[in-house]
Amino acid sequence: MQLDNLVSSDSLEKEGWTALERSILYYKGRPVGTVAAYDATVEALNYDQCFIRDFVSSALIFLIKGRADIVRNFLEETLRLQPKERQLNAYKPGRGLIPASFKVVCEADEEYLEADFGEHAIARVTPVDSCLWWVILLRAYVVATKDFSLAYKPEFQHGLRLIMELCLATRFDMYPTLLVPDGACMIDRRMGIYGHPLEIQALFFTALRAARELLVCQGNEDIVTAIDNRLPLLQAHIRQHYWMDLHRLNKIYRFKSEEYGKAAANPFNIYADSLPYYELDRWLPRKGGYLVGNVGPSQLDTRFFCLANMMAIISDLASEEQSQAIMNLIEERWEDLVGDMPMKICFPALEDEEYKIVTGCDPKNIPWSYHNGGSWPVLLWFLSAAAVKTNRVELAHKAVEIAQARLHLDEWPEYYDGKKGRLIGKQARKYQTWTITGFLLAKELLRNPTFLPLVTFASFSVEPASRACEFELVEANTLYFG
Ligand code: GLC
């Protein structure tokens, strides 16, 4: 260990701030976002762009530090990139979508923003999470600045409405969850998370709650009613069908299959043999549990996904009891989920034949690397927010200490590889912005838990805009919180 290279927590934070400043993206002289990574040693690919999901971590720390202007500029510019017309061309992004990323292009002294809705991205993945993050961020901006006027602007109300229309549209399936293609979120490569992955459901739930606070009811009665109807159904569906603990494992183990009709105890027809019973039986602590990765017809993906579980705690998608059980699991299975770098994006990794079939032999997602069981420092802030929410801050402090010991020496990598997260990710960028902001945010949230409401909700959260249709609220709230 090079002792002289060890830095104190204070100077690490200073170093993080300097790197964050350097990552700010300017457009027509105004700061509008942050690049994904500022690593001059490798080809930029699209890491020199501002990713919507990555920027959320930057935005929250900017809001905490009073730099709301950048967040406001970002919200305005990305709203402009949102397609407003109904598209008949299947290769064009649908109305309401927010891009995965954007870049500033300079041509003949003219600057403009170019959006990527997945049409340039590797494997052409659809960024479903971007529009959900956008709504969540708009609400965080309003919470931080009390500047409701931005959200009430007609163009913002229109943008919100388009996102809600896109998410709440009638579809083929009859679940309250959102049906999406593979790689539609942070894990933006084929990883077997198509269908109804938990990460999308947790963000969807959070975005619905945020939109409910921001939408002016007048003129949006249909959407507001749709949100009020959807929230309790979505919450109950996830709490019931995605939950996994020893008690539930026992139930599933003895499930009958091929049950026809509405009264089925095993409505998704999960075949007991499809679950890794003996591993789960060994792994699940007596008092711990978590929300599984995905549920669908004869499908129960028992992998633990970190961002999804943390967002479920943060947004109240998980019940209080479930939230405590998730934190118990992290504590009891610390070596697996945190190890030498907080924290695993998912656990366990897909291996052997399963890895080949599910990832399509993706060399970047080999077992215990990148999205397939790699460790991502950005998840530190999600863990910290969940820890503050559940009064389990000691876990977050422990995790921050582990990260602190390495981030400077390792130059803030995007992710780590290996079962314990000891190896710097094979193709990880250095000076990855959300690694930096993940650490800074975790520090701030632990230092000052009053920042938590940027991402959490009061149990009865009805903001002024909603009062216009109070009659609907009474009914919805009886359902939802009653
Ligand atoms: C990778 C990650 C994605 C992130 C992007 C930019 O593609 O999987 O979640 O947004 O890099 O950092």
Tab-separated table of C-alpha atoms and ligand atoms in Angstrom:
chain	number	residue	atom	x	y	z
A	1	MET	CA	0.000	0.000	0.000
A	2	GLN	CA	1.429	3.399	-0.961
A	3	LEU	CA	0.802	5.178	2.300
A	4	ASP	CA	1.570	8.630	0.912
A	5	ASN	CA	-1.179	8.088	-1.614
A	6	LEU	CA	-3.806	7.639	1.070
A	7	VAL	CA	-5.856	10.774	1.393
A	8	SER	CA	-8.117	11.996	4.148
A	9	SER	CA	-11.845	12.012	3.723
A	10	ASP	CA	-11.789	15.815	3.370
A	11	SER	CA	-9.250	15.934	0.609
A	12	LEU	CA	-11.001	13.065	-1.153
A	13	GLU	CA	-14.155	15.142	-1.182
A	14	LYS	CA	-12.194	18.128	-2.495
A	15	GLU	CA	-10.696	15.960	-5.213
A	16	GLY	CA	-14.207	14.747	-6.074
A	17	TRP	CA	-15.478	18.299	-6.347
A	18	THR	CA	-12.629	19.336	-8.639
A	19	ALA	CA	-13.306	16.352	-10.885
A	20	LEU	CA	-17.034	17.101	-10.869
A	21	GLU	CA	-16.407	20.724	-11.914
A	22	ARG	CA	-14.305	19.444	-14.789
A	23	SER	CA	-17.117	17.193	-15.961
A	24	ILE	CA	-19.628	20.021	-16.411
A	25	LEU	CA	-20.916	20.337	-19.966
A	26	TYR	CA	-21.543	23.828	-21.370
A	27	TYR	CA	-23.982	24.764	-24.092
A	28	LYS	CA	-24.144	28.312	-25.433
A	29	GLY	CA	-22.148	29.358	-22.404
A	30	ARG	CA	-24.554	27.825	-19.875
A	31	PRO	CA	-23.856	24.710	-17.795
A	32	VAL	CA	-26.403	22.077	-18.856
A	33	GLY	CA	-25.166	18.750	-17.529
A	34	THR	CA	-22.142	16.597	-16.783
A	35	VAL	CA	-20.309	14.157	-19.042
A	36	ALA	CA	-20.437	10.470	-18.090
A	37	ALA	CA	-16.661	10.216	-17.638
A	38	TYR	CA	-13.681	12.464	-18.038
A	39	ASP	CA	-11.044	9.900	-18.903
A	40	ALA	CA	-8.529	11.119	-21.452
A	41	THR	CA	-6.690	7.784	-21.562
A	42	VAL	CA	-9.337	5.881	-23.560
A	43	GLU	CA	-11.557	6.546	-26.543
A	44	ALA	CA	-14.591	8.498	-25.350
A	45	LEU	CA	-17.254	6.541	-27.322
A	46	ASN	CA	-20.346	8.123	-25.791
A	47	TYR	CA	-18.869	8.758	-22.361
A	48	ASP	CA	-18.357	12.392	-23.352
A	49	GLN	CA	-22.132	12.768	-23.462
A	50	CYS	CA	-24.497	13.695	-20.676
A	51	PHE	CA	-26.586	10.670	-19.711
A	52	ILE	CA	-29.915	11.460	-18.115
A	53	ARG	CA	-29.667	8.698	-15.486
A	54	ASP	CA	-26.052	9.566	-14.653
A	55	PHE	CA	-26.840	13.245	-14.318
A	56	VAL	CA	-29.422	12.631	-11.591
A	57	SER	CA	-26.628	11.929	-9.101
A	58	SER	CA	-24.810	15.099	-10.192
A	59	ALA	CA	-28.045	17.070	-10.039
A	60	LEU	CA	-28.842	16.036	-6.488
A	61	ILE	CA	-25.443	17.110	-5.245
A	62	PHE	CA	-25.735	20.382	-7.198
A	63	LEU	CA	-29.128	21.005	-5.582
A	64	ILE	CA	-27.690	20.342	-2.148
A	65	LYS	CA	-24.868	22.784	-2.820
A	66	GLY	CA	-27.147	25.535	-4.149
A	67	ARG	CA	-26.180	25.093	-7.818
A	68	ALA	CA	-29.796	24.748	-8.928
A	69	ASP	CA	-29.104	26.690	-12.149
A	70	ILE	CA	-27.377	23.702	-13.757
A	71	VAL	CA	-30.298	21.450	-12.891
A	72	ARG	CA	-32.797	23.944	-14.215
A	73	ASN	CA	-30.861	24.327	-17.471
A	74	PHE	CA	-30.663	20.562	-17.800
A	75	LEU	CA	-34.410	20.133	-17.259
A	76	GLU	CA	-35.199	22.843	-19.805
A	77	GLU	CA	-32.836	21.534	-22.466
A	78	THR	CA	-33.807	17.884	-22.134
A	79	LEU	CA	-37.472	18.861	-22.256
A	80	ARG	CA	-36.762	20.516	-25.609
A	81	LEU	CA	-35.313	17.222	-26.854
A	82	GLN	CA	-38.495	15.321	-25.991
A	83	PRO	CA	-40.496	14.456	-29.147
A	84	LYS	CA	-43.856	16.188	-28.982
A	85	GLU	CA	-45.472	14.838	-32.159
A	86	ARG	CA	-47.059	11.452	-32.550
A	87	GLN	CA	-44.639	9.384	-34.666
A	88	LEU	CA	-45.800	7.109	-37.404
A	89	ASN	CA	-42.250	6.164	-38.305
A	90	ALA	CA	-41.312	3.197	-36.115
A	91	TYR	CA	-37.626	4.152	-36.245
A	92	LYS	CA	-38.266	7.543	-34.652
A	93	PRO	CA	-38.502	7.949	-30.876
A	94	GLY	CA	-42.046	7.890	-29.541
A	95	ARG	CA	-43.836	10.973	-28.259
A	96	GLY	CA	-42.931	11.707	-24.652
A	97	LEU	CA	-39.604	9.849	-24.511
A	98	ILE	CA	-36.584	11.513	-22.955
A	99	PRO	CA	-33.250	10.510	-24.531
A	100	ALA	CA	-30.664	8.274	-22.910
A	101	SER	CA	-28.042	10.960	-23.458
A	102	PHE	CA	-27.189	14.093	-25.389
A	103	LYS	CA	-24.093	15.861	-26.606
A	104	VAL	CA	-23.182	19.379	-27.642
A	105	VAL	CA	-22.321	19.558	-31.326
A	106	CYS	CA	-20.397	22.466	-32.822
A	107	GLU	CA	-20.808	23.062	-36.543
A	108	ALA	CA	-19.767	26.188	-38.402
A	109	ASP	CA	-19.817	28.227	-35.217
A	110	GLU	CA	-23.332	26.959	-34.518
A	111	GLU	CA	-23.939	24.948	-31.350
A	112	TYR	CA	-26.783	22.491	-30.990
A	113	LEU	CA	-27.723	19.510	-28.841
A	114	GLU	CA	-27.921	16.060	-30.358
A	115	ALA	CA	-29.992	13.488	-28.522
A	116	ASP	CA	-29.536	9.732	-28.491
A	117	PHE	CA	-32.721	7.780	-27.854
A	118	GLY	CA	-30.874	4.508	-28.193
A	119	GLU	CA	-30.512	4.691	-31.963
A	120	HIS	CA	-26.729	5.100	-31.603
A	121	ALA	CA	-26.312	3.079	-28.424
A	122	ILE	CA	-24.695	-0.346	-28.461
A	123	ALA	CA	-27.455	-2.887	-29.210
A	124	ARG	CA	-29.948	-0.056	-29.764
A	125	VAL	CA	-31.417	-0.316	-26.275
A	126	THR	CA	-34.418	1.832	-25.314
A	127	PRO	CA	-33.885	4.211	-22.378
A	128	VAL	CA	-37.219	3.730	-20.644
A	129	ASP	CA	-35.792	4.958	-17.348
A	130	SER	CA	-34.819	8.409	-18.696
A	131	CYS	CA	-38.323	9.862	-18.703
A	132	LEU	CA	-38.940	8.441	-15.225
A	133	TRP	CA	-35.716	9.947	-13.891
A	134	TRP	CA	-36.615	13.258	-15.538
A	135	VAL	CA	-39.866	13.472	-13.562
A	136	ILE	CA	-38.132	12.412	-10.340
A	137	LEU	CA	-35.472	15.075	-10.887
A	138	LEU	CA	-37.990	17.817	-11.674
A	139	ARG	CA	-39.645	17.091	-8.348
A	140	ALA	CA	-36.296	17.105	-6.516
A	141	TYR	CA	-35.607	20.508	-8.080
A	142	VAL	CA	-38.945	21.811	-6.813
A	143	VAL	CA	-38.356	20.358	-3.337
A	144	ALA	CA	-34.908	21.970	-3.159
A	145	THR	CA	-35.783	25.384	-4.578
A	146	LYS	CA	-39.524	25.647	-3.734
A	147	ASP	CA	-39.694	26.966	-7.285
A	148	PHE	CA	-43.028	25.492	-8.311
A	149	SER	CA	-43.240	27.980	-11.153
A	150	LEU	CA	-40.870	25.917	-13.305
A	151	ALA	CA	-43.014	22.797	-13.017
A	152	TYR	CA	-46.181	24.818	-13.606
A	153	LYS	CA	-44.928	26.307	-16.884
A	154	PRO	CA	-47.177	25.096	-19.709
A	155	GLU	CA	-44.304	23.396	-21.527
A	156	PHE	CA	-43.320	21.494	-18.377
A	157	GLN	CA	-46.903	20.470	-17.688
A	158	HIS	CA	-47.161	19.317	-21.293
A	159	GLY	CA	-43.902	17.354	-21.054
A	160	LEU	CA	-45.043	15.699	-17.836
A	161	ARG	CA	-48.349	14.809	-19.420
A	162	LEU	CA	-46.670	13.222	-22.434
A	163	ILE	CA	-44.484	11.075	-20.178
A	164	MET	CA	-47.485	9.986	-18.158
A	165	GLU	CA	-49.460	9.213	-21.316
A	166	LEU	CA	-46.603	7.080	-22.564
A	167	CYS	CA	-46.351	5.156	-19.290
A	168	LEU	CA	-50.044	4.831	-18.557
A	169	ALA	CA	-51.194	3.925	-22.059
A	170	THR	CA	-53.351	0.852	-22.472
A	171	ARG	CA	-51.133	-2.034	-23.461
A	172	PHE	CA	-51.477	-5.719	-24.232
A	173	ASP	CA	-50.850	-7.029	-20.742
A	174	MET	CA	-53.053	-6.555	-17.681
A	175	TYR	CA	-50.517	-5.992	-14.935
A	176	PRO	CA	-50.055	-2.710	-13.094
A	177	THR	CA	-46.327	-3.011	-13.850
A	178	LEU	CA	-44.622	-1.548	-16.933
A	179	LEU	CA	-43.632	-3.905	-19.745
A	180	VAL	CA	-40.234	-3.032	-21.241
A	181	PRO	CA	-37.537	-4.496	-23.506
A	182	ASP	CA	-34.168	-5.762	-22.226
A	183	GLY	CA	-31.583	-3.205	-21.158
A	184	ALA	CA	-34.091	-0.396	-20.617
A	185	CYS	CA	-32.402	1.045	-17.523
A	186	MET	CA	-29.002	1.357	-15.809
A	187	ILE	CA	-28.226	-2.156	-17.011
A	188	ASP	CA	-28.353	-1.158	-20.651
A	189	ARG	CA	-27.232	-4.456	-22.183
A	190	ARG	CA	-28.869	-7.802	-22.585
A	191	MET	CA	-29.086	-9.283	-19.102
A	192	GLY	CA	-32.435	-11.053	-19.099
A	193	ILE	CA	-34.277	-8.127	-17.560
A	194	TYR	CA	-36.966	-7.663	-20.210
A	195	GLY	CA	-40.590	-7.893	-19.213
A	196	HIS	CA	-41.276	-6.359	-15.828
A	197	PRO	CA	-37.880	-5.729	-14.203
A	198	LEU	CA	-37.953	-4.355	-10.692
A	199	GLU	CA	-35.697	-1.384	-11.462
A	200	ILE	CA	-38.180	0.018	-13.956
A	201	GLN	CA	-41.091	-0.665	-11.616
A	202	ALA	CA	-39.397	1.134	-8.718
A	203	LEU	CA	-38.613	4.150	-10.900
A	204	PHE	CA	-42.102	4.061	-12.392
A	205	PHE	CA	-43.650	4.105	-8.930
A	206	THR	CA	-41.402	6.985	-7.823
A	207	ALA	CA	-42.118	8.940	-11.009
A	208	LEU	CA	-45.871	8.448	-10.591
A	209	ARG	CA	-45.684	9.827	-7.062
A	210	ALA	CA	-43.578	12.751	-8.254
A	211	ALA	CA	-45.870	13.517	-11.187
A	212	ARG	CA	-48.881	13.364	-8.873
A	213	GLU	CA	-47.364	16.226	-6.906
A	214	LEU	CA	-46.368	18.272	-9.925
A	215	LEU	CA	-49.279	17.976	-12.319
A	216	VAL	CA	-51.883	20.699	-12.175
A	217	CYS	CA	-55.142	18.820	-11.976
A	218	GLN	CA	-57.155	21.162	-14.097
A	219	GLY	CA	-57.047	19.807	-17.613
A	220	ASN	CA	-55.200	16.673	-16.462
A	221	GLU	CA	-58.046	15.017	-14.570
A	222	ASP	CA	-57.800	11.844	-16.664
A	223	ILE	CA	-54.074	11.435	-15.991
A	224	VAL	CA	-54.382	12.259	-12.306
A	225	THR	CA	-57.139	9.681	-11.910
A	226	ALA	CA	-55.065	7.140	-13.810
A	227	ILE	CA	-52.102	7.792	-11.483
A	228	ASP	CA	-54.293	7.491	-8.404
A	229	ASN	CA	-55.649	4.206	-9.672
A	230	ARG	CA	-52.269	2.829	-10.632
A	231	LEU	CA	-50.235	3.653	-7.516
A	232	PRO	CA	-52.007	1.349	-5.028
A	233	LEU	CA	-52.245	-1.485	-7.539
A	234	LEU	CA	-48.600	-1.263	-8.474
A	235	GLN	CA	-47.525	-1.061	-4.852
A	236	ALA	CA	-49.615	-4.064	-3.792
A	237	HIS	CA	-48.499	-6.099	-6.818
A	238	ILE	CA	-44.804	-5.578	-6.108
A	239	ARG	CA	-45.093	-6.084	-2.357
A	240	GLN	CA	-46.894	-9.338	-2.890
A	241	HIS	CA	-45.479	-10.961	-6.004
A	242	TYR	CA	-41.871	-9.738	-5.934
A	243	TRP	CA	-41.208	-10.403	-2.261
A	244	MET	CA	-38.716	-13.110	-1.282
A	245	ASP	CA	-37.824	-14.299	2.200
A	246	LEU	CA	-37.720	-17.668	3.915
A	247	HIS	CA	-41.434	-17.668	4.537
A	248	ARG	CA	-42.208	-16.913	0.900
A	249	LEU	CA	-39.608	-19.383	-0.327
A	250	ASN	CA	-41.387	-22.061	1.649
A	251	LYS	CA	-44.672	-21.093	0.093
A	252	ILE	CA	-43.304	-21.148	-3.447
A	253	TYR	CA	-41.566	-24.457	-2.772
A	254	ARG	CA	-44.946	-26.052	-2.188
A	255	PHE	CA	-46.780	-24.139	-4.921
A	256	LYS	CA	-49.220	-26.099	-7.025
A	257	SER	CA	-48.895	-25.394	-10.724
A	258	GLU	CA	-51.252	-25.327	-13.693
A	259	GLU	CA	-53.964	-23.667	-11.626
A	260	TYR	CA	-56.685	-22.306	-13.814
A	261	GLY	CA	-58.995	-19.497	-12.801
A	262	LYS	CA	-58.944	-16.366	-10.697
A	263	ALA	CA	-58.442	-17.993	-7.310
A	264	ALA	CA	-55.019	-19.462	-8.172
A	265	ALA	CA	-52.543	-19.269	-5.280
A	266	ASN	CA	-49.746	-19.365	-7.847
A	267	PRO	CA	-51.130	-16.843	-10.344
A	268	PHE	CA	-47.974	-16.656	-12.475
A	269	ASN	CA	-47.658	-20.413	-12.586
A	270	ILE	CA	-44.136	-20.425	-11.202
A	271	TYR	CA	-42.695	-23.928	-11.412
A	272	ALA	CA	-40.976	-24.735	-8.162
A	273	ASP	CA	-38.112	-26.414	-10.048
A	274	SER	CA	-37.151	-23.166	-11.788
A	275	LEU	CA	-35.850	-21.602	-8.575
A	276	PRO	CA	-32.367	-22.119	-7.158
A	277	TYR	CA	-33.888	-23.413	-3.908
A	278	TYR	CA	-30.937	-24.792	-2.137
A	279	GLU	CA	-28.832	-21.726	-2.820
A	280	LEU	CA	-31.584	-19.400	-1.662
A	281	ASP	CA	-32.274	-21.569	1.347
A	282	ARG	CA	-28.642	-21.210	2.337
A	283	TRP	CA	-28.389	-17.542	1.423
A	284	LEU	CA	-31.521	-16.007	2.886
A	285	PRO	CA	-31.001	-14.934	6.484
A	286	ARG	CA	-33.778	-15.711	8.952
A	287	LYS	CA	-34.811	-12.079	9.235
A	288	GLY	CA	-33.878	-10.778	5.827
A	289	GLY	CA	-35.607	-10.555	2.492
A	290	TYR	CA	-35.668	-8.594	-0.762
A	291	LEU	CA	-37.662	-7.850	-3.855
A	292	VAL	CA	-36.770	-10.185	-6.704
A	293	GLY	CA	-35.559	-8.928	-10.060
A	294	ASN	CA	-38.469	-9.819	-12.303
A	295	VAL	CA	-41.815	-11.594	-12.324
A	296	GLY	CA	-43.738	-12.791	-15.349
A	297	PRO	CA	-45.505	-15.831	-16.744
A	298	SER	CA	-43.738	-18.869	-15.237
A	299	GLN	CA	-40.822	-16.590	-14.482
A	300	LEU	CA	-39.401	-15.505	-11.150
A	301	ASP	CA	-35.920	-14.058	-11.468
A	302	THR	CA	-34.496	-14.372	-7.958
A	303	ARG	CA	-31.436	-12.186	-8.539
A	304	PHE	CA	-30.993	-9.295	-6.101
A	305	PHE	CA	-30.755	-5.938	-7.913
A	306	CYS	CA	-29.343	-3.146	-5.812
A	307	LEU	CA	-30.646	0.075	-7.375
A	308	ALA	CA	-34.132	-1.397	-7.627
A	309	ASN	CA	-34.273	-2.526	-4.001
A	310	MET	CA	-32.839	0.746	-2.716
A	311	MET	CA	-35.303	2.801	-4.779
A	312	ALA	CA	-38.135	0.584	-3.513
A	313	ILE	CA	-37.155	1.553	0.033
A	314	ILE	CA	-36.661	5.223	-0.808
A	315	SER	CA	-40.038	5.571	-2.577
A	316	ASP	CA	-42.118	3.417	-0.166
A	317	LEU	CA	-42.763	0.852	-2.858
A	318	ALA	CA	-41.548	-1.642	-0.247
A	319	SER	CA	-43.403	-1.683	3.073
A	320	GLU	CA	-41.601	-0.593	6.226
A	321	GLU	CA	-41.222	-4.179	7.324
A	322	GLN	CA	-39.860	-5.185	3.927
A	323	SER	CA	-37.472	-2.213	3.943
A	324	GLN	CA	-36.018	-3.317	7.268
A	325	ALA	CA	-35.716	-6.865	5.978
A	326	ILE	CA	-33.809	-5.647	2.890
A	327	MET	CA	-31.380	-3.753	5.117
A	328	ASN	CA	-31.036	-6.874	7.310
A	329	LEU	CA	-30.141	-8.856	4.226
A	330	ILE	CA	-27.443	-6.353	3.287
A	331	GLU	CA	-26.042	-6.528	6.794
A	332	GLU	CA	-26.119	-10.318	6.954
A	333	ARG	CA	-24.787	-10.848	3.438
A	334	TRP	CA	-22.331	-7.992	3.529
A	335	GLU	CA	-19.458	-9.968	2.002
A	336	ASP	CA	-21.595	-10.859	-1.020
A	337	LEU	CA	-23.334	-7.552	-1.569
A	338	VAL	CA	-20.731	-5.022	-0.432
A	339	GLY	CA	-17.452	-6.874	-0.011
A	340	ASP	CA	-14.467	-4.702	-0.886
A	341	MET	CA	-16.399	-2.092	-2.853
A	342	PRO	CA	-19.978	-0.954	-2.355
A	343	MET	CA	-21.918	-2.294	-4.015
A	344	LYS	CA	-22.981	-5.188	-6.265
A	345	ILE	CA	-25.228	-4.092	-9.122
A	346	CYS	CA	-26.834	-7.525	-8.927
A	347	PHE	CA	-26.207	-10.784	-7.121
A	348	PRO	CA	-25.364	-13.479	-7.971
A	349	ALA	CA	-23.738	-13.317	-11.402
A	350	LEU	CA	-25.015	-15.405	-14.281
A	351	GLU	CA	-22.495	-18.158	-14.946
A	352	ASP	CA	-21.753	-20.939	-17.440
A	353	GLU	CA	-24.587	-21.825	-19.810
A	354	GLU	CA	-26.900	-19.311	-18.204
A	355	TYR	CA	-24.374	-16.536	-18.845
A	356	LYS	CA	-24.052	-17.604	-22.480
A	357	ILE	CA	-27.755	-17.841	-23.147
A	358	VAL	CA	-28.949	-14.850	-21.207
A	359	THR	CA	-26.251	-12.300	-22.110
A	360	GLY	CA	-25.662	-13.644	-25.624
A	361	CYS	CA	-22.013	-14.383	-24.683
A	362	ASP	CA	-21.355	-10.705	-23.939
A	363	PRO	CA	-17.584	-10.436	-23.246
A	364	LYS	CA	-18.104	-7.288	-21.191
A	365	ASN	CA	-20.650	-8.996	-18.963
A	366	ILE	CA	-18.669	-12.121	-18.077
A	367	PRO	CA	-19.490	-13.479	-14.608
A	368	TRP	CA	-18.657	-11.015	-11.801
A	369	SER	CA	-17.899	-8.177	-14.174
A	370	TYR	CA	-19.680	-4.947	-15.215
A	371	HIS	CA	-23.478	-5.489	-15.141
A	372	ASN	CA	-23.170	-9.170	-14.370
A	373	GLY	CA	-22.307	-9.039	-10.692
A	374	GLY	CA	-19.843	-6.137	-10.855
A	375	SER	CA	-19.608	-3.526	-8.070
A	376	TRP	CA	-20.629	0.064	-8.813
A	377	PRO	CA	-19.590	2.884	-6.472
A	378	VAL	CA	-22.515	5.056	-7.656
A	379	LEU	CA	-24.783	2.714	-5.711
A	380	LEU	CA	-23.265	4.114	-2.534
A	381	TRP	CA	-25.705	7.009	-2.496
A	382	PHE	CA	-28.696	4.780	-3.059
A	383	LEU	CA	-27.546	2.628	-0.149
A	384	SER	CA	-26.998	5.709	2.010
A	385	ALA	CA	-30.431	7.168	1.223
A	386	ALA	CA	-32.076	3.827	2.028
A	387	ALA	CA	-30.017	3.563	5.209
A	388	VAL	CA	-31.051	7.028	6.375
A	389	LYS	CA	-34.692	6.244	5.559
A	390	THR	CA	-34.622	3.017	7.591
A	391	ASN	CA	-32.454	4.376	10.426
A	392	ARG	CA	-29.640	2.011	9.578
A	393	VAL	CA	-26.962	4.620	8.962
A	394	GLU	CA	-24.229	2.497	10.509
A	395	LEU	CA	-24.359	0.320	7.386
A	396	ALA	CA	-23.889	3.289	5.093
A	397	HIS	CA	-21.013	4.678	7.192
A	398	LYS	CA	-19.274	1.324	6.969
A	399	ALA	CA	-19.745	1.227	3.194
A	400	VAL	CA	-18.476	4.790	2.718
A	401	GLU	CA	-15.351	3.936	4.696
A	402	ILE	CA	-14.643	0.992	2.425
A	403	ALA	CA	-15.045	3.070	-0.736
A	404	GLN	CA	-13.060	5.957	0.705
A	405	ALA	CA	-9.986	3.804	1.109
A	406	ARG	CA	-9.781	3.075	-2.610
A	407	LEU	CA	-11.431	5.683	-4.827
A	408	HIS	CA	-8.503	8.100	-4.895
A	409	LEU	CA	-5.848	5.471	-5.617
A	410	ASP	CA	-8.024	3.807	-8.230
A	411	GLU	CA	-8.967	7.166	-9.825
A	412	TRP	CA	-12.753	6.877	-9.400
A	413	PRO	CA	-13.496	3.931	-11.689
A	414	GLU	CA	-16.894	3.272	-13.170
A	415	TYR	CA	-17.133	-0.240	-11.724
A	416	TYR	CA	-15.148	-3.054	-10.100
A	417	ASP	CA	-14.946	-6.750	-10.970
A	418	GLY	CA	-14.666	-9.961	-8.966
A	419	LYS	CA	-16.785	-11.621	-6.328
A	420	LYS	CA	-15.666	-9.131	-3.707
A	421	GLY	CA	-15.142	-6.164	-6.005
A	422	ARG	CA	-11.365	-6.161	-5.585
A	423	LEU	CA	-10.426	-5.640	-9.233
A	424	ILE	CA	-10.840	-2.355	-11.055
A	425	GLY	CA	-13.368	-3.088	-13.822
A	426	LYS	CA	-11.745	-4.568	-16.922
A	427	GLN	CA	-13.080	-1.840	-19.189
A	428	ALA	CA	-14.025	0.666	-16.524
A	429	ARG	CA	-13.533	4.346	-17.285
A	430	LYS	CA	-11.584	6.357	-14.745
A	431	TYR	CA	-13.019	9.586	-13.342
A	432	GLN	CA	-16.521	8.345	-13.944
A	433	THR	CA	-18.805	11.179	-12.915
A	434	TRP	CA	-21.438	9.154	-11.106
A	435	THR	CA	-18.757	7.323	-9.137
A	436	ILE	CA	-17.655	10.730	-7.896
A	437	THR	CA	-21.155	12.047	-7.228
A	438	GLY	CA	-22.240	8.739	-5.675
A	439	PHE	CA	-19.539	9.210	-3.064
A	440	LEU	CA	-20.144	12.936	-2.524
A	441	LEU	CA	-23.889	12.408	-2.218
A	442	ALA	CA	-23.512	9.552	0.241
A	443	LYS	CA	-21.323	11.814	2.399
A	444	GLU	CA	-23.837	14.671	2.278
A	445	LEU	CA	-26.841	12.469	3.038
A	446	LEU	CA	-25.103	10.965	6.039
A	447	ARG	CA	-23.863	14.329	7.249
A	448	ASN	CA	-27.232	15.964	6.809
A	449	PRO	CA	-30.220	13.603	6.607
A	450	THR	CA	-32.551	16.567	6.052
A	451	PHE	CA	-31.575	16.320	2.376
A	452	LEU	CA	-33.354	12.993	2.120
A	453	PRO	CA	-36.748	14.493	1.094
A	454	LEU	CA	-35.185	15.384	-2.253
A	455	VAL	CA	-35.912	11.772	-3.140
A	456	THR	CA	-38.388	10.586	-0.516
A	457	PHE	CA	-42.046	11.426	0.016
A	458	ALA	CA	-44.049	12.409	3.053
A	459	SER	CA	-46.538	9.668	3.772
A	460	PHE	CA	-49.371	11.990	2.801
A	461	SER	CA	-47.879	14.109	0.090
A	462	VAL	CA	-50.304	16.267	-1.735
A	463	GLU	CA	-48.845	19.450	-3.077
A	464	PRO	CA	-50.822	22.627	-3.879
A	465	ALA	CA	-51.306	21.792	-7.550
A	466	SER	CA	-53.295	18.748	-6.708
A	467	ARG	CA	-55.860	20.529	-4.587
A	468	ALA	CA	-57.892	21.416	-7.638
A	469	CYS	CA	-59.277	17.916	-7.701
A	470	GLU	CA	-59.463	17.057	-4.057
A	471	PHE	CA	-62.552	14.937	-4.518
A	472	GLU	CA	-60.481	12.407	-6.425
A	473	LEU	CA	-57.740	12.518	-3.872
A	474	VAL	CA	-59.905	11.490	-0.993
A	475	GLU	CA	-60.801	8.311	-2.748
A	476	ALA	CA	-57.291	7.616	-3.966
A	477	ASN	CA	-55.695	8.294	-0.651
A	478	THR	CA	-58.101	6.040	1.194
A	479	LEU	CA	-57.052	3.323	-1.148
A	480	TYR	CA	-53.401	4.109	-1.154
A	481	PHE	CA	-52.629	4.937	2.431
A	482	GLY	CA	-55.661	3.489	4.112
B	1	GLC	C1	-23.015	2.322	-19.117
B	1	GLC	C2	-24.003	2.022	-18.006
B	1	GLC	C3	-25.147	3.014	-18.029
B	1	GLC	C4	-24.603	4.439	-17.951
B	1	GLC	C5	-23.560	4.680	-19.046
B	1	GLC	C6	-22.876	6.002	-18.904
B	1	GLC	O1	-23.610	2.130	-20.359
B	1	GLC	O2	-24.499	0.738	-18.114
B	1	GLC	O3	-26.023	2.760	-16.962
B	1	GLC	O4	-25.637	5.353	-18.026
B	1	GLC	O5	-22.568	3.673	-19.024
B	1	GLC	O6	-22.208	6.085	-17.687
